[in-house]
PDB file of C-alpha atoms in Angstrom:
ATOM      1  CA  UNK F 109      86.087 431.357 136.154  1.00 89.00           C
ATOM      2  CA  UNK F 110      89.955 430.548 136.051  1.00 95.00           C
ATOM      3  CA  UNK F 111      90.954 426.763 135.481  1.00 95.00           C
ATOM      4  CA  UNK F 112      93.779 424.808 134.918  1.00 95.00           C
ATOM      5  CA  UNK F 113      93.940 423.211 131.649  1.00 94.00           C
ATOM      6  CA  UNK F 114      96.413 420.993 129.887  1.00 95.00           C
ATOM      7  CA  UNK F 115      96.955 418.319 126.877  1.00 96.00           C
ATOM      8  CA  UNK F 116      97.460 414.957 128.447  1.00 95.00           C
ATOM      9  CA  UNK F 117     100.059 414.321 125.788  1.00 94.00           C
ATOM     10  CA  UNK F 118     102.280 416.991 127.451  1.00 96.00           C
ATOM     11  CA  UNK F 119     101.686 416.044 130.828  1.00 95.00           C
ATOM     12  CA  UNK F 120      99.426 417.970 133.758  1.00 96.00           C
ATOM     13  CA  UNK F 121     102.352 420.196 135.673  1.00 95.00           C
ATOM     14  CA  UNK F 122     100.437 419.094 139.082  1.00 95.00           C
ATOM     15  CA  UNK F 123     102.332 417.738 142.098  1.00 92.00           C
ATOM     16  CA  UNK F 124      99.963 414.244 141.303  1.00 91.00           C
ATOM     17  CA  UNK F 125      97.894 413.406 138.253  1.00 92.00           C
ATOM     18  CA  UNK F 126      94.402 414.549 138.794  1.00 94.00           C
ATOM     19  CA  UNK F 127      92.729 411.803 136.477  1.00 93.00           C
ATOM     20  CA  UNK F 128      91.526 409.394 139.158  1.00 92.00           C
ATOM     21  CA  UNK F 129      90.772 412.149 141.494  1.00 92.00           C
ATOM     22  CA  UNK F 130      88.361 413.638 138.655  1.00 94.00           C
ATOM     23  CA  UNK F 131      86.762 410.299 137.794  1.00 94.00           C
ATOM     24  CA  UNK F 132      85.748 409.498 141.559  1.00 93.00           C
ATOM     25  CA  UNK F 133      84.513 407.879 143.316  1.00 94.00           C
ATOM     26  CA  UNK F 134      84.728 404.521 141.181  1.00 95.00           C
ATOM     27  CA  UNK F 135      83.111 401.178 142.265  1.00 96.00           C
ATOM     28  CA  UNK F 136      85.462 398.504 143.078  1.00 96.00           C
ATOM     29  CA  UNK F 137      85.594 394.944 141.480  1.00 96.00           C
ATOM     30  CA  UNK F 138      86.546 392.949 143.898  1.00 98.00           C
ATOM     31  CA  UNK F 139      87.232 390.068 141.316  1.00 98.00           C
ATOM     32  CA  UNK F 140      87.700 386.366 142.501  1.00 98.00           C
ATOM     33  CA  UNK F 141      88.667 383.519 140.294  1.00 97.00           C
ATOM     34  CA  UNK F 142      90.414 380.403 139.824  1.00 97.00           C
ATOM     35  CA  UNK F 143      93.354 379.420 137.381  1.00 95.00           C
ATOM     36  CA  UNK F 144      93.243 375.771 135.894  1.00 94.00           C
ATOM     37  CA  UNK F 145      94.970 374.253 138.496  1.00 94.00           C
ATOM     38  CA  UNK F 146      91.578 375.715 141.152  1.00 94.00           C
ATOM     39  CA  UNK F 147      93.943 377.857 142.533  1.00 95.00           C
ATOM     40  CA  UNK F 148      91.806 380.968 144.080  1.00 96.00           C
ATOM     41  CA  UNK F 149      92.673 384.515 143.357  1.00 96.00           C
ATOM     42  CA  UNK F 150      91.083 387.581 144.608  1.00 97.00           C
ATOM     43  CA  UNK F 151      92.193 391.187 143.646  1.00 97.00           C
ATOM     44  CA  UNK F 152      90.628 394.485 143.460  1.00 97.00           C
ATOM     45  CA  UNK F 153      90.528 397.039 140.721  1.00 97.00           C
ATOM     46  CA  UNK F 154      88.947 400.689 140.346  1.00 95.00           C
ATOM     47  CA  UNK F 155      88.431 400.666 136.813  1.00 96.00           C
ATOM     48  CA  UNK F 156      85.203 398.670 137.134  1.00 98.00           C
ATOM     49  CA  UNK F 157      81.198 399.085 136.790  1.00 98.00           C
ATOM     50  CA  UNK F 158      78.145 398.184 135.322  1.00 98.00           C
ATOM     51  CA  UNK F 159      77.600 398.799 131.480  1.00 98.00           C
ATOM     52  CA  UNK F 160      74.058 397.095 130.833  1.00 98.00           C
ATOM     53  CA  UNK F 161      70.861 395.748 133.193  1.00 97.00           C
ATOM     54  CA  UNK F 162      69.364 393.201 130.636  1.00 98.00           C
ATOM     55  CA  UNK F 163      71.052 391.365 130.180  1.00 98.00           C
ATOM     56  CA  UNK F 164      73.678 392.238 133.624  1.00 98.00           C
ATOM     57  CA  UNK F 165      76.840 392.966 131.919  1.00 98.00           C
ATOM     58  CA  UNK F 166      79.711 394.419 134.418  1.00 98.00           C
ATOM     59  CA  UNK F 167      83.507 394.914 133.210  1.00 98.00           C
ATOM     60  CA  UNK F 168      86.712 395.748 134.697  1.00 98.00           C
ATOM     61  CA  UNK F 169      89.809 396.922 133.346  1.00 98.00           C
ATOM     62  CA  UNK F 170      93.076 395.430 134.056  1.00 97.00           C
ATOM     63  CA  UNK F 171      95.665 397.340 133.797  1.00 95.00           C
ATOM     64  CA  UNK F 172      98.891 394.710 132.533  1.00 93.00           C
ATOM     65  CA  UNK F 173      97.895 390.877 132.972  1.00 94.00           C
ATOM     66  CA  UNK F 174      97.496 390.137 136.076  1.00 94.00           C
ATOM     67  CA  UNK F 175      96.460 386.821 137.815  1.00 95.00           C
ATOM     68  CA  UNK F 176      92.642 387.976 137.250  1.00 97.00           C
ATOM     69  CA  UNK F 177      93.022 388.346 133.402  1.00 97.00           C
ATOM     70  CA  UNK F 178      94.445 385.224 132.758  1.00 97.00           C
ATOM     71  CA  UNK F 179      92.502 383.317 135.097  1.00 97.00           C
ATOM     72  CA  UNK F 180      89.308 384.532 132.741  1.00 98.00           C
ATOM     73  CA  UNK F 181      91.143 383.721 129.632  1.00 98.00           C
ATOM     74  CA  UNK F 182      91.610 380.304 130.681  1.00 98.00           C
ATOM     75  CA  UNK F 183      88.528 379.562 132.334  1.00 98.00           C
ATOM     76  CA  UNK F 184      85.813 382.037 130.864  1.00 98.00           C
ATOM     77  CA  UNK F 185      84.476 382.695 134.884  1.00 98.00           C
ATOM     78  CA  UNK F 186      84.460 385.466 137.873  1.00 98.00           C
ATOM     79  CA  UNK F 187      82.723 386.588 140.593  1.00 98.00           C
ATOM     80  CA  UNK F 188      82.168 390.338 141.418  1.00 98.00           C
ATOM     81  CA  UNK F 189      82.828 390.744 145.349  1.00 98.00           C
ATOM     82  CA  UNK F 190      80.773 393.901 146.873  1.00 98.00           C
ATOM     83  CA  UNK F 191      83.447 395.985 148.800  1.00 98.00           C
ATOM     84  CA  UNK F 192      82.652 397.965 151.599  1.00 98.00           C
ATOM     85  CA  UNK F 193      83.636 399.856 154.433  1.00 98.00           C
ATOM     86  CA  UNK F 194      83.968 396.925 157.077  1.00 97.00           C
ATOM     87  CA  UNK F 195      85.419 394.779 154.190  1.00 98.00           C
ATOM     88  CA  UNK F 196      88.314 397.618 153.375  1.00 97.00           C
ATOM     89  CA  UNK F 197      90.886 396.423 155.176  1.00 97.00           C
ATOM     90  CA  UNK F 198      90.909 393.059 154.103  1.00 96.00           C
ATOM     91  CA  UNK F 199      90.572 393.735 150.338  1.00 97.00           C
ATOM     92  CA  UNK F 200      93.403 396.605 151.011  1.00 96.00           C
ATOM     93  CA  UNK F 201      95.511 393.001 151.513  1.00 95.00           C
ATOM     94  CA  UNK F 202      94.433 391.713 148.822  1.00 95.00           C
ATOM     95  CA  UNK F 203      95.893 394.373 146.874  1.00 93.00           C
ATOM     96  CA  UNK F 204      99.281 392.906 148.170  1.00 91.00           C
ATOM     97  CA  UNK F 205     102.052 391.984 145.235  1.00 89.00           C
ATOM     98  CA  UNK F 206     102.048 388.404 146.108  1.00 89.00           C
ATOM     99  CA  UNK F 207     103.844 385.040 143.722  1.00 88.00           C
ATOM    100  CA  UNK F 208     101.385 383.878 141.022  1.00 84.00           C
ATOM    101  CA  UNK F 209      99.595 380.921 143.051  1.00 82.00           C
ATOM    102  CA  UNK F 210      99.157 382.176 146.744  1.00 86.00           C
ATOM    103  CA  UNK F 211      96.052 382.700 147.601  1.00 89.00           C
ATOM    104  CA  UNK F 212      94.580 386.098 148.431  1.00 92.00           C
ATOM    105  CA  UNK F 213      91.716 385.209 150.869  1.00 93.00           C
ATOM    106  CA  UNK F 214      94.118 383.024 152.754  1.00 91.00           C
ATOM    107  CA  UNK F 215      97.109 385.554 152.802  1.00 90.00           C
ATOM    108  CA  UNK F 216      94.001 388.382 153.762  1.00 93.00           C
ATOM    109  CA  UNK F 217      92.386 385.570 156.468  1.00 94.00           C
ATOM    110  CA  UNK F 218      88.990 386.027 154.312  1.00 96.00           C
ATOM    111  CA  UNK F 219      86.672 383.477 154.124  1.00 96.00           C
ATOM    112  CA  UNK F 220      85.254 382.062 151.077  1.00 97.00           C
ATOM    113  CA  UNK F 221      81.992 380.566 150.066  1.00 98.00           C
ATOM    114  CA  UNK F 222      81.167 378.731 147.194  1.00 98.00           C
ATOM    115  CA  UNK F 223      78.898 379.942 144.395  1.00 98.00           C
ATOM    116  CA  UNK F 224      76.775 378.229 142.402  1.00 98.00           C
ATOM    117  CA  UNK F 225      76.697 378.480 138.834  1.00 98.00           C
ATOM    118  CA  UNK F 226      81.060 379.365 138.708  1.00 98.00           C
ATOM    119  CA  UNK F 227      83.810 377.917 139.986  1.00 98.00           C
ATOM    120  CA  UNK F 228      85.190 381.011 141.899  1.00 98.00           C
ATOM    121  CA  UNK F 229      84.031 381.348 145.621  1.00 98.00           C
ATOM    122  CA  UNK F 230      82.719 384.070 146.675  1.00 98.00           C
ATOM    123  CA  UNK F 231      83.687 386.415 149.579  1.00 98.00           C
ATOM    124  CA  UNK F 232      81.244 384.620 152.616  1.00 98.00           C
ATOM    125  CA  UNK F 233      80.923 388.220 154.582  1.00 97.00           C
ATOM    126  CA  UNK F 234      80.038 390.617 151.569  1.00 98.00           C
ATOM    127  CA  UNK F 235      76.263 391.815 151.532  1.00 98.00           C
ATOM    128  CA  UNK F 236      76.669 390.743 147.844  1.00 98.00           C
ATOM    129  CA  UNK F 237      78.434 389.154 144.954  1.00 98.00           C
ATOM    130  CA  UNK F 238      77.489 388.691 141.124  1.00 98.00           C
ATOM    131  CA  UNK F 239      78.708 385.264 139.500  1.00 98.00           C
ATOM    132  CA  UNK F 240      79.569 386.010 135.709  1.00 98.00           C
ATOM    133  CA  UNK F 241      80.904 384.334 132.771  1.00 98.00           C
ATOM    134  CA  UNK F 242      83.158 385.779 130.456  1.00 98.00           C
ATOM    135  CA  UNK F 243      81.285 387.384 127.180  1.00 98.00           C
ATOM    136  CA  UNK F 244      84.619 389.242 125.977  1.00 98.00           C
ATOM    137  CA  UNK F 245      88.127 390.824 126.372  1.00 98.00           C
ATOM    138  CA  UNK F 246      88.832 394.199 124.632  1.00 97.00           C
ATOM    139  CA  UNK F 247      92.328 394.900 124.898  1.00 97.00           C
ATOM    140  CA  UNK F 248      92.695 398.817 124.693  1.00 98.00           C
ATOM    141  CA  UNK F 249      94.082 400.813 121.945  1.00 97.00           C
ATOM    142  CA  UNK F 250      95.125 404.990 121.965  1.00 97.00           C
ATOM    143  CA  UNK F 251      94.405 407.589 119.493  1.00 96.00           C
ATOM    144  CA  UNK F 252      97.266 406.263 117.263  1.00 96.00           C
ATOM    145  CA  UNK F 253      95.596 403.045 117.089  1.00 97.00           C
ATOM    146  CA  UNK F 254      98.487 401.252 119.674  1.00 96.00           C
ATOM    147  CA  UNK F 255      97.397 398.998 121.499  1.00 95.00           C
ATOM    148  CA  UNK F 256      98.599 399.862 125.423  1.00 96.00           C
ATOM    149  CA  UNK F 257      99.156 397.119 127.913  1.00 95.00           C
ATOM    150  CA  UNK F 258      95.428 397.396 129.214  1.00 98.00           C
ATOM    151  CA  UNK F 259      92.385 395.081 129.097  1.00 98.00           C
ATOM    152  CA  UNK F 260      88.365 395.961 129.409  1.00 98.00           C
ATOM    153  CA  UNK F 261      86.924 392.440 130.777  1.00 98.00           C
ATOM    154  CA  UNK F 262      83.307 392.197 130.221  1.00 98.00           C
ATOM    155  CA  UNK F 263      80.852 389.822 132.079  1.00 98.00           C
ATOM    156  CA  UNK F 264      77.894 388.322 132.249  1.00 98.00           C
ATOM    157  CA  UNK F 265      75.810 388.495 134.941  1.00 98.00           C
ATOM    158  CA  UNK F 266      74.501 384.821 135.333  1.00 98.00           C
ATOM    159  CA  UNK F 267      73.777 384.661 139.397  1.00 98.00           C
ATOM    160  CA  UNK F 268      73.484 386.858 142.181  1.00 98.00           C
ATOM    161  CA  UNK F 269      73.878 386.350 146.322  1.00 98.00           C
ATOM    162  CA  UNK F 270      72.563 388.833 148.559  1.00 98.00           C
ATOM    163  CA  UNK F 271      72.788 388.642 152.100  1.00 98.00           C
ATOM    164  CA  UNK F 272      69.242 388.616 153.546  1.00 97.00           C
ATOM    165  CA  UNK F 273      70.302 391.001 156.247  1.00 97.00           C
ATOM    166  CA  UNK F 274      70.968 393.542 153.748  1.00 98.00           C
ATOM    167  CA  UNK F 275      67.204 393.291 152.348  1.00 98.00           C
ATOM    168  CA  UNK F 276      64.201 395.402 153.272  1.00 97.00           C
ATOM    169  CA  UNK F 277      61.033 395.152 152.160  1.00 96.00           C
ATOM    170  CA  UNK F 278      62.325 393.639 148.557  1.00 96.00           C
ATOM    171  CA  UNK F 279      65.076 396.477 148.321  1.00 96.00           C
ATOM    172  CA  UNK F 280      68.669 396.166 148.705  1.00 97.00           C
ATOM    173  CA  UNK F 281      69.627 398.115 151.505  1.00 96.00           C
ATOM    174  CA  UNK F 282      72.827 400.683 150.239  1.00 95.00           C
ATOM    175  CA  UNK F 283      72.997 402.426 153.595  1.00 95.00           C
ATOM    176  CA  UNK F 284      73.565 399.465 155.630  1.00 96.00           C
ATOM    177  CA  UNK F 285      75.743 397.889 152.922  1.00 97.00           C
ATOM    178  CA  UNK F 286      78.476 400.794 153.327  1.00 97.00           C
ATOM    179  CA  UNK F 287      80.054 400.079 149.703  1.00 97.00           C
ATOM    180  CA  UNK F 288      83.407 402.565 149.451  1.00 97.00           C
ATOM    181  CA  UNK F 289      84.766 403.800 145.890  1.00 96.00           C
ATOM    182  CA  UNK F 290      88.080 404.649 144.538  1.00 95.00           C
ATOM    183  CA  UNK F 291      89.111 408.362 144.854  1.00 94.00           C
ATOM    184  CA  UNK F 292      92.135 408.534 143.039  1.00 83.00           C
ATOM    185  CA  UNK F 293      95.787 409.345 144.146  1.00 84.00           C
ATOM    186  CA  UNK F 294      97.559 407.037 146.369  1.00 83.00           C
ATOM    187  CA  UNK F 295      94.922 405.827 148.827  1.00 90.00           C
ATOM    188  CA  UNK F 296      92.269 407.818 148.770  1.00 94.00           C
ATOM    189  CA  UNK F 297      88.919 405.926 149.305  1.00 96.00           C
ATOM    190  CA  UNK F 298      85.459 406.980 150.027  1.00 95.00           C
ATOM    191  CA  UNK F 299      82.322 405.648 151.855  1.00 95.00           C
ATOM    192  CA  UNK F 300      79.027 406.023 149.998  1.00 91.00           C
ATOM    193  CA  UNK F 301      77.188 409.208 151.886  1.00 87.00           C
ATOM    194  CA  UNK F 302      73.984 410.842 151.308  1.00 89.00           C
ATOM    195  CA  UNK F 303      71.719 409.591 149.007  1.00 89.00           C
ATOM    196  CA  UNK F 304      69.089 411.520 147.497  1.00 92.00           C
ATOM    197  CA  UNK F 305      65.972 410.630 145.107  1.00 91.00           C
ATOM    198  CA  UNK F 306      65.614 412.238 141.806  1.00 94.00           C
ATOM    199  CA  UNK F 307      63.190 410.615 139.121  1.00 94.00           C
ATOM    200  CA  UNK F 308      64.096 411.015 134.783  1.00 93.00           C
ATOM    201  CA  UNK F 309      61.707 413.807 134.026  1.00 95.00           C
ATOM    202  CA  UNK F 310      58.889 412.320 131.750  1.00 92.00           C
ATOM    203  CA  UNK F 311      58.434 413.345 127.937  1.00 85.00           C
TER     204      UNK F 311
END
């Protein structure tokens, strides 16, 4: 088999770097909070997932410090919106380079709910959102030990909405949900498709 390889250090010698495109599709954290002022932001980011069940831990990476990051520094809370294919559009605006204090969901016409345990709202039409509190922020550091202008947010889990639509018998219902996933390159997104069961083999 013939493949393309290359150091990252001396760059890929592709049209586009594959990197996202290889590490795909990625959940979205759709990431609402409020500054000290109760000033709402809501922004997306790709660089996001689930790193523990028990206790719920998710994280997100912020690439420079954006509204979101300091928002968390100062306030220690966030709330995890699930994004999904009728939701795209909308959190595509979100996305939008707007001045520090305008609000997202009003610039994006979204409609917010309050939680219960944070001070963030919540996104009223997702099939789900996890409340968290800040448990640490790791800012990121290369092979040379530099630090680079990146920071891993991690969260706990503390309370969780589910739309009861999106329920059946007990189990949360992916298909219906529709969550989408970053791709990589410029805007490249993906719907979740097929699922398939496989169980861990047993010892």
């Amino acid at each position: 088999m013939s493949t393309h390889f290359y150091e990252t250090r001396l760059g890929h010698g592709l049209p586009h770097d594959p990197f996202k495109a290889i590490v795909a599709p990625r959940p979205i954290g759709w990431i609402s909070t409020v500054d000290t002022e109760g000033r709402v932001n809501l922004a997306p980011y790709s660089f996001y997932n689930a790193f523990n069940s028990n206790p719920p831990i998710v994280g997100f990476a912020s690439e420079g410090r954006k509204d979101s990051l300091r928002n968390i520094e100062a306030t220690g809370e966030f709330v995890c919106n699930l994004a999904t294919r009728p939701l795209a559009e909308v959190m595509n605006r979100c996305s939008a380079p707007l001045p520090h204090g305008v609000s997202e969901m009003e610039h994006a016409g979204i409609e917010a709910a309050p939680s219960r345990l944070v001070r963030p709202p919540r996104v009223a039409d997702t099939p789900a959102a996890l409340e968290c509190r800040l448990l640490q922020i790791v800012p990121l550091r290369d092979l040379e030990g530099r630090e680079v202008d990146t920071h891993l947010v991690l969260g706990q889990v503390v309370g969780v909405h589910i739309d009861r639509a999106y329920l059946v018998d007990g189990i949360f219902d992916l298909r219906a949900a529709r969550p989408i996933g970053r791709c990589g390159y410029r805007g490249d997104y993906a719907e979740m498709g097929e699922m398939f069961e496989m169980f861990r083999p047993r010892a």
